[in-house]
Amino acid sequence: MFEGWPPPILDPAGPYAGSIATLSWVLFAMAAVVMIVVLGALYLALFGRRTVQSKLGGKTVIWLGGVAFPAVVLTILLVYGLSLTRHLSSPVNGSELRVRITGEMWWWRVAYLDQRGREVIQDANELHIPTGRPIVLELESADVIHSFWVPRLSGKLDMIPGRRNMLRIQADAPGIFGGQCAEFCGGPHALMGFTVIAHEPARFARLIQARMAREQEPPASGVGGRGAQLFETAGCAACHRIAGTGANGLAGPDLTYVGTRRTLGAGILPNNRGAMMGWIGNSQAIKLNNKMPPYTVLSADQLSELAIYLENQK
Amino acid sequence: MVELFGEVCRWLTGQRRVGRTETLPLLAVARGTGDHTSRGIALVIERQACGRGRSGGARLVGQASVMEGHGLALAGVELLRDPAHLLMVPAPVGIGFKLPFEISRIESRQARRASAVAPAVEPMASKAGVVRPCLGAAERDDPAILGKPVKRPCLGRGAATEQRRAGKKDVNAHRSATVKHGRKFQYLALAPLLLVVAACKPPPEQSYFMPMANAAQGKAVIERVGCGSCHTIQGIYWPQGKVGPKLDGLANRALIAGRLPNRPDVLASYIRNAPALLPGSSMPAMPVSETEARDIAAYLYQQGDH
């Protein structure tokens, strides 16, 4: 009936977001009750009978209703709230899956960590997770304060330069969850989106295996083709990395798996050939002041070849 | 514009001649041409007849102001921005105004002597406090009175006295119904003004129409597929891509991508698979179904020029 209802923040898809949403609703209900009581008292104070009014202004009501009642209710609420959300900030043990997400201006660097904490798979702007288990995100920043927020999975947590914050997320069912940078980071902050894709554990395991293999071997398709050559000669390798090729730039998003992404430009464009050409051709017109220059030196054929090359990076 | 002026004059005056002493109920609008010293709108007015105890000549009879520039104003309130709006009105209408002065002479368009009238009008206008009167020309019904001055029995003082001296019993016999019955009819002339204001509408822009397609759906598809990453499209606030051409005013264009005929079916198939229609086209094939491509074409055809 209501389009856009419920909003993602009230539509939790995991236990962490669920506890936050539950606490929100409890607070809302409690506040509504208190408001009705207070309005009732106000009404009585203004229009009630004299006896009622005098009772209302008496010491008993003030001590009970003004001191005892709030103290009790708020204490209960505090204990409840803290116990409900304590799992949001419980310490990390070594067995959880960890992913390091670094906020850049204005994209997200994603690095999957192995058991020893080394970065084994590099990606950008998208995160794949298995369902049913908590994932620990190590949130860092490369430049200014960003904030990681996927409302259906968890609350916000800032990415502060010089500091590592740990955030837990968990998805209960497979799905696609959108996120957004939640701390103004200059320029196109509003165009800094994120995607979390939750898979069944078996499928997730296969995905990780495929990616680990891909990281070791050079790419099968497109080697020596026009697109690969253009990627080098146009200078893309200066900022972007494609595993197994000579391109090892770290200033921009990793493009090893760009063909599998749902979006381009950090969650702002669909991933199709036309949008890829438009992005490479003039990303400034789409995301003004982002750090990628417009490639107006390339012809349409060259843009097309690059786009075809990149859509095969999987 | 001047043709309309003439048309309007003819319609509302019937076959009346300008030279008669009856009042002209009509007022028409023309846009001054560049060769006149005073640009603007010319308004033929309802001539103010003299009344008992009143003198002829320039005198403030109403709160109308003369138009200047492009547009129409009444009592200083601007009503129309551009008299070209009148061109879109299906039938000529008249606009009634009363000027605070009288035009001594209305010349024919062929004679183009409107500028000769200006010197006569300007002192009267300045006397009445009108800033910049402008004049145009009118078509005439009767070439016989081409160039002849309008008879004005009301010039100067004492016209009523004159008539009384001449022994006329009814000094008001020559006057129009408006004067006889008082001023209550004088604003009837303003009624056609409402027609003009109501008839103002933007000119028809839609040259092409996409049958059985949903333009609102087309807009949603444009946003979903990301056409804005290369094109600037009206109604799509972001992104406004600069890689491909602007897609405004497609309905008025003759060619798609400068090569293909601008037909609805061609546009829809071009959107779906441009390289198939134009080998070597810059635009790649887009992941839309046929219905979606038609919806996009419908949306694009609805957008005007800017």
GROMACS .gro file of C-alpha atoms in nm, chain B residues 22-280:
model
  259
  336GLU     CA    1  -1.922   5.707  -3.385
  337THR     CA    2  -1.697   5.553  -3.136
  338LEU     CA    3  -1.486   5.262  -3.231
  339PRO     CA    4  -1.559   4.990  -2.989
  340LEU     CA    5  -1.262   4.800  -3.102
  341LEU     CA    6  -0.921   4.804  -3.003
  342ALA     CA    7  -0.661   4.590  -3.152
  343VAL     CA    8  -0.305   4.516  -3.087
  344ALA     CA    9  -0.011   4.532  -3.313
  345ARG     CA   10   0.350   4.502  -3.243
  346GLY     CA   11   0.557   4.791  -3.354
  347THR     CA   12   0.815   4.717  -3.616
  348GLY     CA   13   1.169   4.810  -3.591
  349ASP     CA   14   1.155   5.095  -3.830
  350HIS     CA   15   0.946   5.302  -3.605
  351THR     CA   16   1.109   5.517  -3.357
  352SER     CA   17   0.895   5.390  -3.078
  353ARG     CA   18   0.870   5.016  -3.053
  354GLY     CA   19   0.589   4.849  -2.881
  355ILE     CA   20   0.223   4.781  -2.903
  356ALA     CA   21  -0.019   5.008  -3.066
  357LEU     CA   22  -0.361   5.025  -2.926
  358VAL     CA   23  -0.648   5.175  -3.105
  359ILE     CA   24  -0.872   5.313  -2.853
  360GLU     CA   25  -1.224   5.381  -2.790
  361ARG     CA   26  -1.247   5.734  -2.874
  362GLN     CA   27  -1.350   5.948  -2.596
  363ALA     CA   28  -1.648   6.145  -2.702
  364CYS     CA   29  -1.703   6.478  -2.550
  365GLY     CA   30  -1.961   6.514  -2.293
  366ARG     CA   31  -2.151   6.793  -2.149
  367GLY     CA   32  -1.922   7.017  -1.965
  368ARG     CA   33  -1.620   6.823  -2.064
  369SER     CA   34  -1.366   6.930  -2.311
  370GLY     CA   35  -1.220   6.723  -2.584
  371GLY     CA   36  -0.864   6.649  -2.631
  372ALA     CA   37  -0.640   6.458  -2.403
  373ARG     CA   38  -0.784   6.371  -2.076
  374LEU     CA   39  -0.757   6.084  -1.849
  375VAL     CA   40  -1.052   5.862  -1.900
  376GLY     CA   41  -0.935   5.545  -1.746
  377GLN     CA   42  -0.643   5.385  -1.579
  378ALA     CA   43  -0.512   5.204  -1.883
  379SER     CA   44  -0.153   5.238  -1.972
  380VAL     CA   45   0.005   5.198  -2.305
  381MET     CA   46   0.210   4.900  -2.375
  382GLU     CA   47   0.567   4.928  -2.429
  383GLY     CA   48   0.811   4.661  -2.513
  384HIS     CA   49   0.658   4.325  -2.576
  385GLY     CA   50   0.344   4.239  -2.403
  386LEU     CA   51   0.024   4.388  -2.282
  387ALA     CA   52  -0.047   4.576  -1.970
  388LEU     CA   53  -0.358   4.708  -1.819
  389ALA     CA   54  -0.337   4.966  -1.550
  390GLY     CA   55   0.024   4.882  -1.514
  391VAL     CA   56  -0.041   4.514  -1.462
  392GLU     CA   57   0.130   4.297  -1.716
  393LEU     CA   58  -0.106   4.050  -1.876
  394LEU     CA   59   0.075   3.893  -2.159
  395ARG     CA   60   0.442   3.856  -2.195
  396ASP     CA   61   0.454   3.837  -2.564
  397PRO     CA   62   0.196   3.940  -2.816
  398ALA     CA   63   0.309   3.649  -3.025
  399HIS     CA   64   0.075   3.457  -2.799
  400LEU     CA   65  -0.199   3.603  -3.007
  401LEU     CA   66  -0.076   3.405  -3.298
  402MET     CA   67  -0.179   3.090  -3.124
  403VAL     CA   68  -0.528   3.199  -3.062
  404PRO     CA   69  -0.753   3.012  -3.296
  405ALA     CA   70  -0.979   3.301  -3.372
  406PRO     CA   71  -0.894   3.663  -3.357
  407VAL     CA   72  -1.015   3.838  -3.053
  408GLY     CA   73  -1.010   4.192  -2.957
  409ILE     CA   74  -0.861   4.347  -2.659
  410GLY     CA   75  -1.017   4.643  -2.513
  411PHE     CA   76  -0.825   4.925  -2.370
  412LYS     CA   77  -0.884   5.281  -2.314
  413LEU     CA   78  -0.603   5.513  -2.368
  414PRO     CA   79  -0.586   5.833  -2.185
  415PHE     CA   80  -0.551   6.024  -2.502
  416GLU     CA   81  -0.692   6.021  -2.846
  417ILE     CA   82  -0.528   5.926  -3.167
  418SER     CA   83  -0.588   6.190  -3.417
  419ARG     CA   84  -0.533   5.980  -3.715
  420ILE     CA   85  -0.517   5.617  -3.807
  421GLU     CA   86  -0.320   5.548  -4.115
  422SER     CA   87  -0.323   5.254  -4.343
  423ARG     CA   88  -0.060   4.989  -4.326
  424GLN     CA   89   0.037   5.041  -4.681
  425ALA     CA   90   0.094   5.401  -4.621
  426ARG     CA   91   0.314   5.315  -4.322
  427ARG     CA   92   0.254   5.651  -4.186
  428ALA     CA   93   0.215   5.548  -3.833
  429SER     CA   94   0.521   5.742  -3.749
  430ALA     CA   95   0.338   6.050  -3.863
  431VAL     CA   96   0.083   5.993  -3.596
  432ALA     CA   97   0.338   5.972  -3.327
  433PRO     CA   98   0.407   6.342  -3.307
  434ALA     CA   99   0.040   6.405  -3.261
  435VAL     CA  100   0.006   6.143  -2.997
  436GLU     CA  101   0.310   6.214  -2.792
  437PRO     CA  102   0.216   6.551  -2.655
  438MET     CA  103  -0.123   6.420  -2.564
  439ALA     CA  104   0.029   6.117  -2.407
  440SER     CA  105   0.276   6.310  -2.205
  441LYS     CA  106  -0.002   6.536  -2.093
  442ALA     CA  107  -0.191   6.233  -1.975
  443GLY     CA  108   0.113   6.102  -1.802
  444VAL     CA  109   0.175   5.805  -2.025
  445VAL     CA  110   0.541   5.730  -2.047
  446ARG     CA  111   0.601   5.591  -2.391
  447PRO     CA  112   0.313   5.560  -2.626
  448CYS     CA  113   0.359   5.340  -2.925
  449LEU     CA  114   0.169   5.317  -3.241
  450GLY     CA  115   0.106   5.076  -3.515
  451ALA     CA  116  -0.101   5.076  -3.823
  452ALA     CA  117  -0.440   4.944  -3.911
  453GLU     CA  118  -0.598   4.795  -4.213
  454ARG     CA  119  -0.870   4.995  -4.361
  455ASP     CA  120  -1.189   4.881  -4.506
  456ASP     CA  121  -1.247   5.165  -4.732
  457PRO     CA  122  -0.963   5.283  -4.944
  458ALA     CA  123  -1.161   5.597  -5.010
  459ILE     CA  124  -1.074   5.735  -4.677
  460LEU     CA  125  -0.716   5.636  -4.701
  461GLY     CA  126  -0.506   5.908  -4.571
  462LYS     CA  127  -0.793   6.124  -4.472
  463PRO     CA  128  -0.797   6.248  -4.122
  464VAL     CA  129  -1.052   6.124  -3.882
  465LYS     CA  130  -1.333   6.359  -3.827
  466ARG     CA  131  -1.326   6.476  -3.479
  467PRO     CA  132  -1.610   6.684  -3.367
  468CYS     CA  133  -1.482   6.680  -3.018
  469LEU     CA  134  -1.161   6.862  -3.063
  470GLY     CA  135  -1.126   7.156  -2.846
  471ARG     CA  136  -1.363   7.298  -2.599
  472GLY     CA  137  -1.721   7.369  -2.634
  473ALA     CA  138  -1.841   7.109  -2.873
  474ALA     CA  139  -2.160   7.077  -2.686
  475THR     CA  140  -2.195   7.451  -2.688
  476GLU     CA  141  -2.144   7.451  -3.060
  477GLN     CA  142  -2.415   7.204  -3.113
  478ARG     CA  143  -2.649   7.390  -2.895
  479ARG     CA  144  -2.574   7.697  -3.091
  480ALA     CA  145  -2.645   7.509  -3.407
  481GLY     CA  146  -2.986   7.446  -3.265
  482LYS     CA  147  -2.971   7.079  -3.225
  483LYS     CA  148  -3.223   6.960  -2.980
  484ASP     CA  149  -3.049   6.647  -2.879
  485VAL     CA  150  -2.686   6.721  -2.843
  486ASN     CA  151  -2.621   6.360  -2.776
  487ALA     CA  152  -2.777   6.228  -3.093
  488HIS     CA  153  -2.451   6.170  -3.266
  489ARG     CA  154  -2.297   5.988  -2.981
  490SER     CA  155  -2.266   5.621  -2.940
  491ALA     CA  156  -2.457   5.405  -2.707
  492THR     CA  157  -2.167   5.411  -2.474
  493VAL     CA  158  -2.187   5.779  -2.418
  494LYS     CA  159  -2.562   5.791  -2.408
  495HIS     CA  160  -2.596   5.530  -2.149
  496GLY     CA  161  -2.310   5.637  -1.948
  497ARG     CA  162  -1.993   5.470  -1.872
  498LYS     CA  163  -2.123   5.138  -1.772
  499PHE     CA  164  -2.062   4.988  -2.111
  500GLN     CA  165  -1.717   5.111  -2.151
  501TYR     CA  166  -1.562   4.813  -1.988
  502LEU     CA  167  -1.750   4.568  -2.202
  503ALA     CA  168  -1.471   4.623  -2.442
  504LEU     CA  169  -1.248   4.457  -2.195
  505ALA     CA  170  -1.439   4.132  -2.212
  506PRO     CA  171  -1.250   4.003  -2.511
  507LEU     CA  172  -0.937   4.045  -2.305
  508LEU     CA  173  -1.039   3.748  -2.103
  509LEU     CA  174  -1.057   3.545  -2.417
  510VAL     CA  175  -0.705   3.634  -2.497
  511VAL     CA  176  -0.576   3.547  -2.157
  512ALA     CA  177  -0.769   3.223  -2.151
  513ALA     CA  178  -0.659   3.131  -2.496
  514CYS     CA  179  -0.291   3.162  -2.424
  515LYS     CA  180  -0.128   2.828  -2.445
  516PRO     CA  181   0.213   2.714  -2.552
  517PRO     CA  182   0.251   2.629  -2.915
  518PRO     CA  183   0.214   2.265  -3.010
  519GLU     CA  184   0.551   2.095  -2.981
  520GLN     CA  185   0.482   1.730  -3.024
  521SER     CA  186   0.563   1.644  -3.376
  522TYR     CA  187   0.595   1.273  -3.309
  523PHE     CA  188   0.390   1.043  -3.104
  524MET     CA  189   0.472   0.693  -2.992
  525PRO     CA  190   0.156   0.484  -2.992
  526MET     CA  191   0.083   0.236  -2.714
  527ALA     CA  192   0.383   0.331  -2.509
  528ASN     CA  193   0.412   0.459  -2.156
  529ALA     CA  194   0.634   0.763  -2.122
  530ALA     CA  195   0.645   0.748  -1.743
  531GLN     CA  196   0.766   0.392  -1.765
  532GLY     CA  197   1.020   0.511  -2.018
  533LYS     CA  198   1.161   0.756  -1.770
  534ALA     CA  199   1.198   0.480  -1.513
  535VAL     CA  200   1.382   0.265  -1.765
  536ILE     CA  201   1.612   0.552  -1.857
  537GLU     CA  202   1.708   0.585  -1.494
  538ARG     CA  203   1.746   0.214  -1.443
  539VAL     CA  204   1.963   0.153  -1.748
  540GLY     CA  205   2.176   0.462  -1.699
  541CYS     CA  206   2.125   0.648  -2.026
  542GLY     CA  207   2.222   0.961  -1.838
  543SER     CA  208   2.578   0.840  -1.811
  544CYS     CA  209   2.628   0.956  -2.169
  545HIS     CA  210   2.331   1.179  -2.248
  546THR     CA  211   2.170   1.485  -2.097
  547ILE     CA  212   1.798   1.418  -2.103
  548GLN     CA  213   1.527   1.661  -2.003
  549GLY     CA  214   1.354   1.557  -1.688
  550ILE     CA  215   1.649   1.347  -1.572
  551TYR     CA  216   1.821   1.560  -1.317
  552TRP     CA  217   2.120   1.333  -1.270
  553PRO     CA  218   2.336   1.223  -1.434
  554GLN     CA  219   2.373   1.468  -1.717
  555GLY     CA  220   2.628   1.288  -1.923
  556LYS     CA  221   2.842   1.471  -2.174
  557VAL     CA  222   2.970   1.183  -2.384
  558GLY     CA  223   2.675   1.166  -2.620
  559PRO     CA  224   2.453   1.445  -2.753
  560LYS     CA  225   2.174   1.612  -2.563
  561LEU     CA  226   1.845   1.443  -2.625
  562ASP     CA  227   1.613   1.740  -2.599
  563GLY     CA  228   1.371   1.830  -2.870
  564LEU     CA  229   1.390   1.492  -3.037
  565ALA     CA  230   1.038   1.541  -3.161
  566ASN     CA  231   1.150   1.827  -3.379
  567ARG     CA  232   1.461   1.668  -3.518
  568ALA     CA  233   1.476   1.531  -3.867
  569LEU     CA  234   1.748   1.275  -3.810
  570ILE     CA  235   1.851   1.035  -3.538
  571ALA     CA  236   2.224   1.042  -3.476
  572GLY     CA  237   2.246   1.256  -3.785
  573ARG     CA  238   2.185   0.958  -4.011
  574LEU     CA  239   1.861   0.775  -3.956
  575PRO     CA  240   1.513   0.910  -4.023
  576ASN     CA  241   1.339   1.022  -3.708
  577ARG     CA  242   1.051   0.779  -3.700
  578PRO     CA  243   0.913   0.628  -3.382
  579ASP     CA  244   0.990   0.270  -3.481
  580VAL     CA  245   1.339   0.363  -3.593
  581LEU     CA  246   1.408   0.543  -3.268
  582ALA     CA  247   1.292   0.251  -3.060
  583SER     CA  248   1.508   0.000  -3.246
  584TYR     CA  249   1.801   0.240  -3.242
  585ILE     CA  250   1.782   0.267  -2.867
  586ARG     CA  251   1.778  -0.109  -2.836
  587ASN     CA  252   2.057  -0.188  -3.079
  588ALA     CA  253   2.226   0.109  -3.232
  589PRO     CA  254   2.520  -0.071  -3.396
  590ALA     CA  255   2.281  -0.292  -3.588
  591LEU     CA  256   2.123   0.010  -3.753
  592LEU     CA  257   2.438   0.215  -3.787
  593PRO     CA  258   2.748  -0.002  -3.806
  594GLY     CA  259   3.028   0.171  -3.627
   0.00000   0.00000   0.00000
